[in-house]
XYZ file of C-alpha atoms in Angstrom:
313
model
C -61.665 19.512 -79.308
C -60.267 18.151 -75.946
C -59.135 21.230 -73.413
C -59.347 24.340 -74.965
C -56.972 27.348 -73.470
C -56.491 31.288 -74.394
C -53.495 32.306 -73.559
C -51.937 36.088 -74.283
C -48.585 36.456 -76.042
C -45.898 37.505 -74.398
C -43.227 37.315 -76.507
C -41.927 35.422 -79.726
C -44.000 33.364 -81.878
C -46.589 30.513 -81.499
C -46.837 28.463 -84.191
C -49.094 25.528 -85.212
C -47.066 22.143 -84.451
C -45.441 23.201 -81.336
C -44.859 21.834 -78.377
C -46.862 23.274 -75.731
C -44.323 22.994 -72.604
C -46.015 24.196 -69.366
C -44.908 24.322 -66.030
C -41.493 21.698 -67.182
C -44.132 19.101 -68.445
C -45.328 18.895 -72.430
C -48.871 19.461 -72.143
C -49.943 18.268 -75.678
C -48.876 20.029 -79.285
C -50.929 22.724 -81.286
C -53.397 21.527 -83.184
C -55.314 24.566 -84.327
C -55.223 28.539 -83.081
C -58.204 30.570 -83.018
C -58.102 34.599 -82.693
C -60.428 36.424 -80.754
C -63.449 36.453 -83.768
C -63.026 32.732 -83.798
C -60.753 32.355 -87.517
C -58.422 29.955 -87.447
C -54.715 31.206 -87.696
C -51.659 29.510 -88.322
C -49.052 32.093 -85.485
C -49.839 34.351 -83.220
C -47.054 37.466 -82.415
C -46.731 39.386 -78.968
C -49.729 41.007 -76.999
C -52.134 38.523 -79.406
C -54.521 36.672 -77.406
C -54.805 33.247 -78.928
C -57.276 30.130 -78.498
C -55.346 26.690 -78.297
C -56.298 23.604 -79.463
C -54.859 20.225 -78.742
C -53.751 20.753 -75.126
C -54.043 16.574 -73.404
C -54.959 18.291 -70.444
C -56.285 22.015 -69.111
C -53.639 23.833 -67.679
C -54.274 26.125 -64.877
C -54.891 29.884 -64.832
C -51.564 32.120 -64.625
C -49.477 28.899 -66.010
C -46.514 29.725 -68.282
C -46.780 28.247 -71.237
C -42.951 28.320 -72.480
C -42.667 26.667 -76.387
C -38.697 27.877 -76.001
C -38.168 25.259 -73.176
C -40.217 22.220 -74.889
C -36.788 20.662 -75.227
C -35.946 20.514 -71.572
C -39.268 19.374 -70.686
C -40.711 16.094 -69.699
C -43.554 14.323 -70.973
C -46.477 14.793 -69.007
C -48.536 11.906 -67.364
C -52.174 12.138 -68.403
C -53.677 10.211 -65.628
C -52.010 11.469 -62.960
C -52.802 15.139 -63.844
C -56.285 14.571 -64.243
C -56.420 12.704 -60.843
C -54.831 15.725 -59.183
C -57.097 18.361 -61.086
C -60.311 16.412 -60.119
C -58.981 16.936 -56.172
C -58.532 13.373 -55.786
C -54.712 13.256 -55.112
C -54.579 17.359 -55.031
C -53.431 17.227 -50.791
C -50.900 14.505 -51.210
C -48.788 15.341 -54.605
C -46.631 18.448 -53.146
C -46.508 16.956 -49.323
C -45.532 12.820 -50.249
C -42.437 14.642 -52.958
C -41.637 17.097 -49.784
C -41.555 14.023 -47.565
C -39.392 12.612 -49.511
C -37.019 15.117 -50.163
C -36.783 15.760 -46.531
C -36.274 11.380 -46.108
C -32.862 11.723 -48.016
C -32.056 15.051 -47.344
C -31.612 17.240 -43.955
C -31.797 20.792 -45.851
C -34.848 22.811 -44.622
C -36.674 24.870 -47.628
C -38.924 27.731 -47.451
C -41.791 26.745 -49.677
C -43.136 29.372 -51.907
C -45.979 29.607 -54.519
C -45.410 33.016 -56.796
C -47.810 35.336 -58.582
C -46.749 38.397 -60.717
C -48.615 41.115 -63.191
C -45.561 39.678 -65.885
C -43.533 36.956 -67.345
C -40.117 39.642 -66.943
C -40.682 40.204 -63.372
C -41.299 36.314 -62.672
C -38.505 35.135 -64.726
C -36.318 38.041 -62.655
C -37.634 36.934 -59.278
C -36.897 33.314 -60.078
C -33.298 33.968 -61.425
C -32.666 35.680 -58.305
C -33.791 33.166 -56.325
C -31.786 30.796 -57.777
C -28.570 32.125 -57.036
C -29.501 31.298 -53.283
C -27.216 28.569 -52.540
C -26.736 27.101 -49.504
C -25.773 23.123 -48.155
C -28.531 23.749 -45.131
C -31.488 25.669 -46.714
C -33.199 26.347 -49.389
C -36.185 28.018 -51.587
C -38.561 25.491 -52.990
C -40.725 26.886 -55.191
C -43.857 24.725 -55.724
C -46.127 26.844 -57.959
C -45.549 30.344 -60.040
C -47.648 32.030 -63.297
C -49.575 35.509 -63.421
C -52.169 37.201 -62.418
C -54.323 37.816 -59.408
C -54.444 35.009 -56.828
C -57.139 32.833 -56.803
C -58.278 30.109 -54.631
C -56.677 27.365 -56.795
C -53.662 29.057 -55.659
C -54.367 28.992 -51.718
C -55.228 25.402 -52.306
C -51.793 24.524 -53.874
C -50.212 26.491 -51.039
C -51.806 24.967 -48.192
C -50.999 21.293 -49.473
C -47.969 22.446 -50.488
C -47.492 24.049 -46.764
C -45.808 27.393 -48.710
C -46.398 31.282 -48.323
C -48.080 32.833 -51.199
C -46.107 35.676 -53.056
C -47.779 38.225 -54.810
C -45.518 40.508 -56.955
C -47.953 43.288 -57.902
C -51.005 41.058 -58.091
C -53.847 40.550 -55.129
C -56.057 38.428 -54.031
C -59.580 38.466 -55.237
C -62.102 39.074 -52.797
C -63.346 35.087 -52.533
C -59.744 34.493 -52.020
C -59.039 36.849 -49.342
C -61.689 35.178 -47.364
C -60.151 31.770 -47.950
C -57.094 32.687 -47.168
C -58.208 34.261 -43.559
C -60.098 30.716 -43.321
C -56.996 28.855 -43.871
C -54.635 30.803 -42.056
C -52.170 31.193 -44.737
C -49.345 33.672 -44.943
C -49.792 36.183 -48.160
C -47.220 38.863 -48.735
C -47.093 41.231 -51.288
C -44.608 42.704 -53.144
C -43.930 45.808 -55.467
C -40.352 45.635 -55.814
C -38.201 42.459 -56.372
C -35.318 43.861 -54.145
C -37.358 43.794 -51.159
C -39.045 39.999 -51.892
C -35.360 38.978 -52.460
C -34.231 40.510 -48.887
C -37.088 38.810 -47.100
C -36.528 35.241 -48.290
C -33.049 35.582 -47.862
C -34.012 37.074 -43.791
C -36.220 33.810 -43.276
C -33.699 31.375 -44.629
C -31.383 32.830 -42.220
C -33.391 32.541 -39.065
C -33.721 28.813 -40.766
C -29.767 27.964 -39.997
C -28.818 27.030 -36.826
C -27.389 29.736 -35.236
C -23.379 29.968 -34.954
C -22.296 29.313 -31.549
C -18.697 31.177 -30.307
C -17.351 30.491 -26.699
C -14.652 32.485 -25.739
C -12.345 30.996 -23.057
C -11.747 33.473 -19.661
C -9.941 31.080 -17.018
C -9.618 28.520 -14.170
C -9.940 27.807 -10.618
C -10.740 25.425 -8.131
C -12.644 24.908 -5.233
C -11.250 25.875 -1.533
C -14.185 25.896 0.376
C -18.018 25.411 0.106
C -19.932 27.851 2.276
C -23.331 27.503 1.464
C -25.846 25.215 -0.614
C -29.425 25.764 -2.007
C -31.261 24.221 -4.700
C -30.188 26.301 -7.582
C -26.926 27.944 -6.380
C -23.718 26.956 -3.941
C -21.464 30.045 -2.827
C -17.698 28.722 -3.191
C -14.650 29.514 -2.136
C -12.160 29.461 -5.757
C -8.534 29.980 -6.172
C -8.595 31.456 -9.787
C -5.655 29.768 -11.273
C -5.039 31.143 -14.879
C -6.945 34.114 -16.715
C -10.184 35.344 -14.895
C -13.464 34.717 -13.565
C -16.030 37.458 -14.575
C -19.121 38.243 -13.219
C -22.387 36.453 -15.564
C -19.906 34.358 -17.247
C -20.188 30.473 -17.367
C -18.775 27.571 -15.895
C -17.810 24.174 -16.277
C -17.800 21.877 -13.342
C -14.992 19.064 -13.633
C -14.217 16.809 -10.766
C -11.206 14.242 -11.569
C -10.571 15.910 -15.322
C -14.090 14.300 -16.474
C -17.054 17.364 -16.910
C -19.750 16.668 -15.341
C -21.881 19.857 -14.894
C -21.909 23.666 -15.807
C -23.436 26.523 -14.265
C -23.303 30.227 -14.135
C -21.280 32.916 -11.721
C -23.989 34.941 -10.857
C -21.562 37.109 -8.352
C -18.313 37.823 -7.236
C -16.754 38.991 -4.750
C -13.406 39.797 -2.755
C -13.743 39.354 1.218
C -17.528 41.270 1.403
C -17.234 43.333 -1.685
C -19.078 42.719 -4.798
C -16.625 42.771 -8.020
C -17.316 42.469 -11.909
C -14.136 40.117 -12.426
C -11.263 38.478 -9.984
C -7.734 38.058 -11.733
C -5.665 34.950 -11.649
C -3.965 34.271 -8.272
C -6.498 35.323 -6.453
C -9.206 33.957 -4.017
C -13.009 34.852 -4.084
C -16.221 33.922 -3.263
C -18.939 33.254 -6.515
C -22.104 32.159 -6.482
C -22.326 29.544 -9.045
C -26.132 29.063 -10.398
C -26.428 24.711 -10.592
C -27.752 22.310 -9.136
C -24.870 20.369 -8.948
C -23.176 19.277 -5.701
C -19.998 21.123 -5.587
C -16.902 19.352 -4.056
C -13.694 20.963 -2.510
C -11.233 20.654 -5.269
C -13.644 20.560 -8.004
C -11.984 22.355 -11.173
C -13.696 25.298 -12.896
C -13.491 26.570 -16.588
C -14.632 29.807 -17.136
C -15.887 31.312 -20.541
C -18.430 32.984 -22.285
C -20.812 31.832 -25.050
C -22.754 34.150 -27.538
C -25.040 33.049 -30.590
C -24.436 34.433 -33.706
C -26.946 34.448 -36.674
C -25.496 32.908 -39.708
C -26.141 34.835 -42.968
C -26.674 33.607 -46.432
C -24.570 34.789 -49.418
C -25.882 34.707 -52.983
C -23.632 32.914 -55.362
């Protein structure tokens, strides 16, 4: 009979002669349907648990088996499948594709194998997902079906390098200790809204954050009146805007930059000051260790980091 699978109707019609389209690949056609006392039938309707004959190879538990789809799928290659069921090419399928992906491509992706109790909630979670669209990052999604998660499934994710999703499935107890062996990341989910809010939290701390300088002033170096390692105390002229207390600098010398630093204080004759105001002439302590020279120009501004944030399209 070749590999024999029972799968559980979800919704619409099997039929003998289709297509049996799993997982984007055609698995094999249907030869022959069993019920559960063992008669052969020719359909099988919603909530009708079914046994299939004429798979080419065994899918795995929780896969999707999608007849409605067997159009857009791609034939499936025998030998290769087989290789990676027996384990023998099982650790290099996912990582060689993600190596090459990441070869032609500089877009990060947060890897991702899903679980859930239903085909609706799947289907929604991987519609939503989706709609994430972004040119730096990116859900990849390298294994999905339903039911509890088994250690097939913390295999696939640690090749795979992803965190395991379980929308209102668990672990069973074997795989709970496997996946405290491997170290893997499992998170659970009851409602889709929250799974949706925490991908869309780690692709943002994925993107590099948004830098935003804001320009403050000038000045330029009267006098130097002290040197250390990390710091000099200078004499400035501030000659446009402002130079503020904790703000930074950038050291030019002939109009070429050739340092920064930082104003850790300011002040006005022995007074300390948060900020000195263009045309006139302080003493800063400016955190570098670069050598400052009488006449050396100063820029002064600040610079923040923003996080980045990732709209759904």
């Amino acid at each position: 009979m070749g590999p024999v699978a029972t799968v559980l109707i979800q919704a619409g019609t099997l039929r003998r002669g289709d297509r049996l389209a799993v997982n984007g690949e055609i698995y094999g056609t249907v030869r022959a349907m069993k019920d559960y006392k063992g008669d052969a039938i020719e359909m099988a309707g919603p909530s009708v648990p079914v046994q299939i004959i004429g798979f080419k190879v065994a899918p795995e538990v929780g896969d999707i088996l999608d007849v409605g789809k067997a159009d857009e799928a791609v034939k499936i290659d025998v030998k290769q499948k087989r290789n990676q069921q027996t384990g023998s090419e099982r650790s290099t399928v996912v990582s060689v594709e993600q190596h090459e992906e990441e070869g032609t491509t500089n877009k990060k992706t947060l890897n991702l194998l899903i679980k859930a109790d239903v085909l609706g909630s799947l289907e929604a979670i991987i519609n939503s997902l989706s709609k994430i669209k972004h040119d730096e990052v990116g859900v990849k999604i390298i294994g999905k079906g339903l039911g509890n998660i088994t250690e097939n499934d913390v295999t696939k994710a640690e090749a795979g390098a992803a965190i395991l999703i379980g929308f209102n499935v668990s672990p069973t107890t074997a795989t709970e200790l496997l996946l405290k062996e491997k170290n893997l990341t499992f998170l659970q989910y009851k409602v889709i809204y929250d799974l949706i809010n925490w991908v869309k939290e780690e692709l943002e701390k994925m993107l590099d954050k948004e830098k935003i300088i804001t320009e403050l002033g000038s000045g330029r170096a009267l006098a130097v009146f002290r040197r250390e390692k990390n710091f000099t105390i200078v004499g400035v002229k501030v000659l446009g805007g402002k130079v503020v207390k904790d703000c930074l600098a950038r050291i030019k010398r002939g109009g070429l930059l050739i340092n920064t630093g930082k104003i850790a204080m300011c002040k006005i004759g022995q007074q300390e000051v948060k900020d000195v105001i263009e045309g006139t002439e302080c003493g800063v302590q400016l955190e570098t260790r670069e050598k400052i020279e009488i006449d050396d120009e100063l820029e002064f501004y600040h610079e923040e980091t923003k996080t980045r944030k990732i709209i759904f399209q």
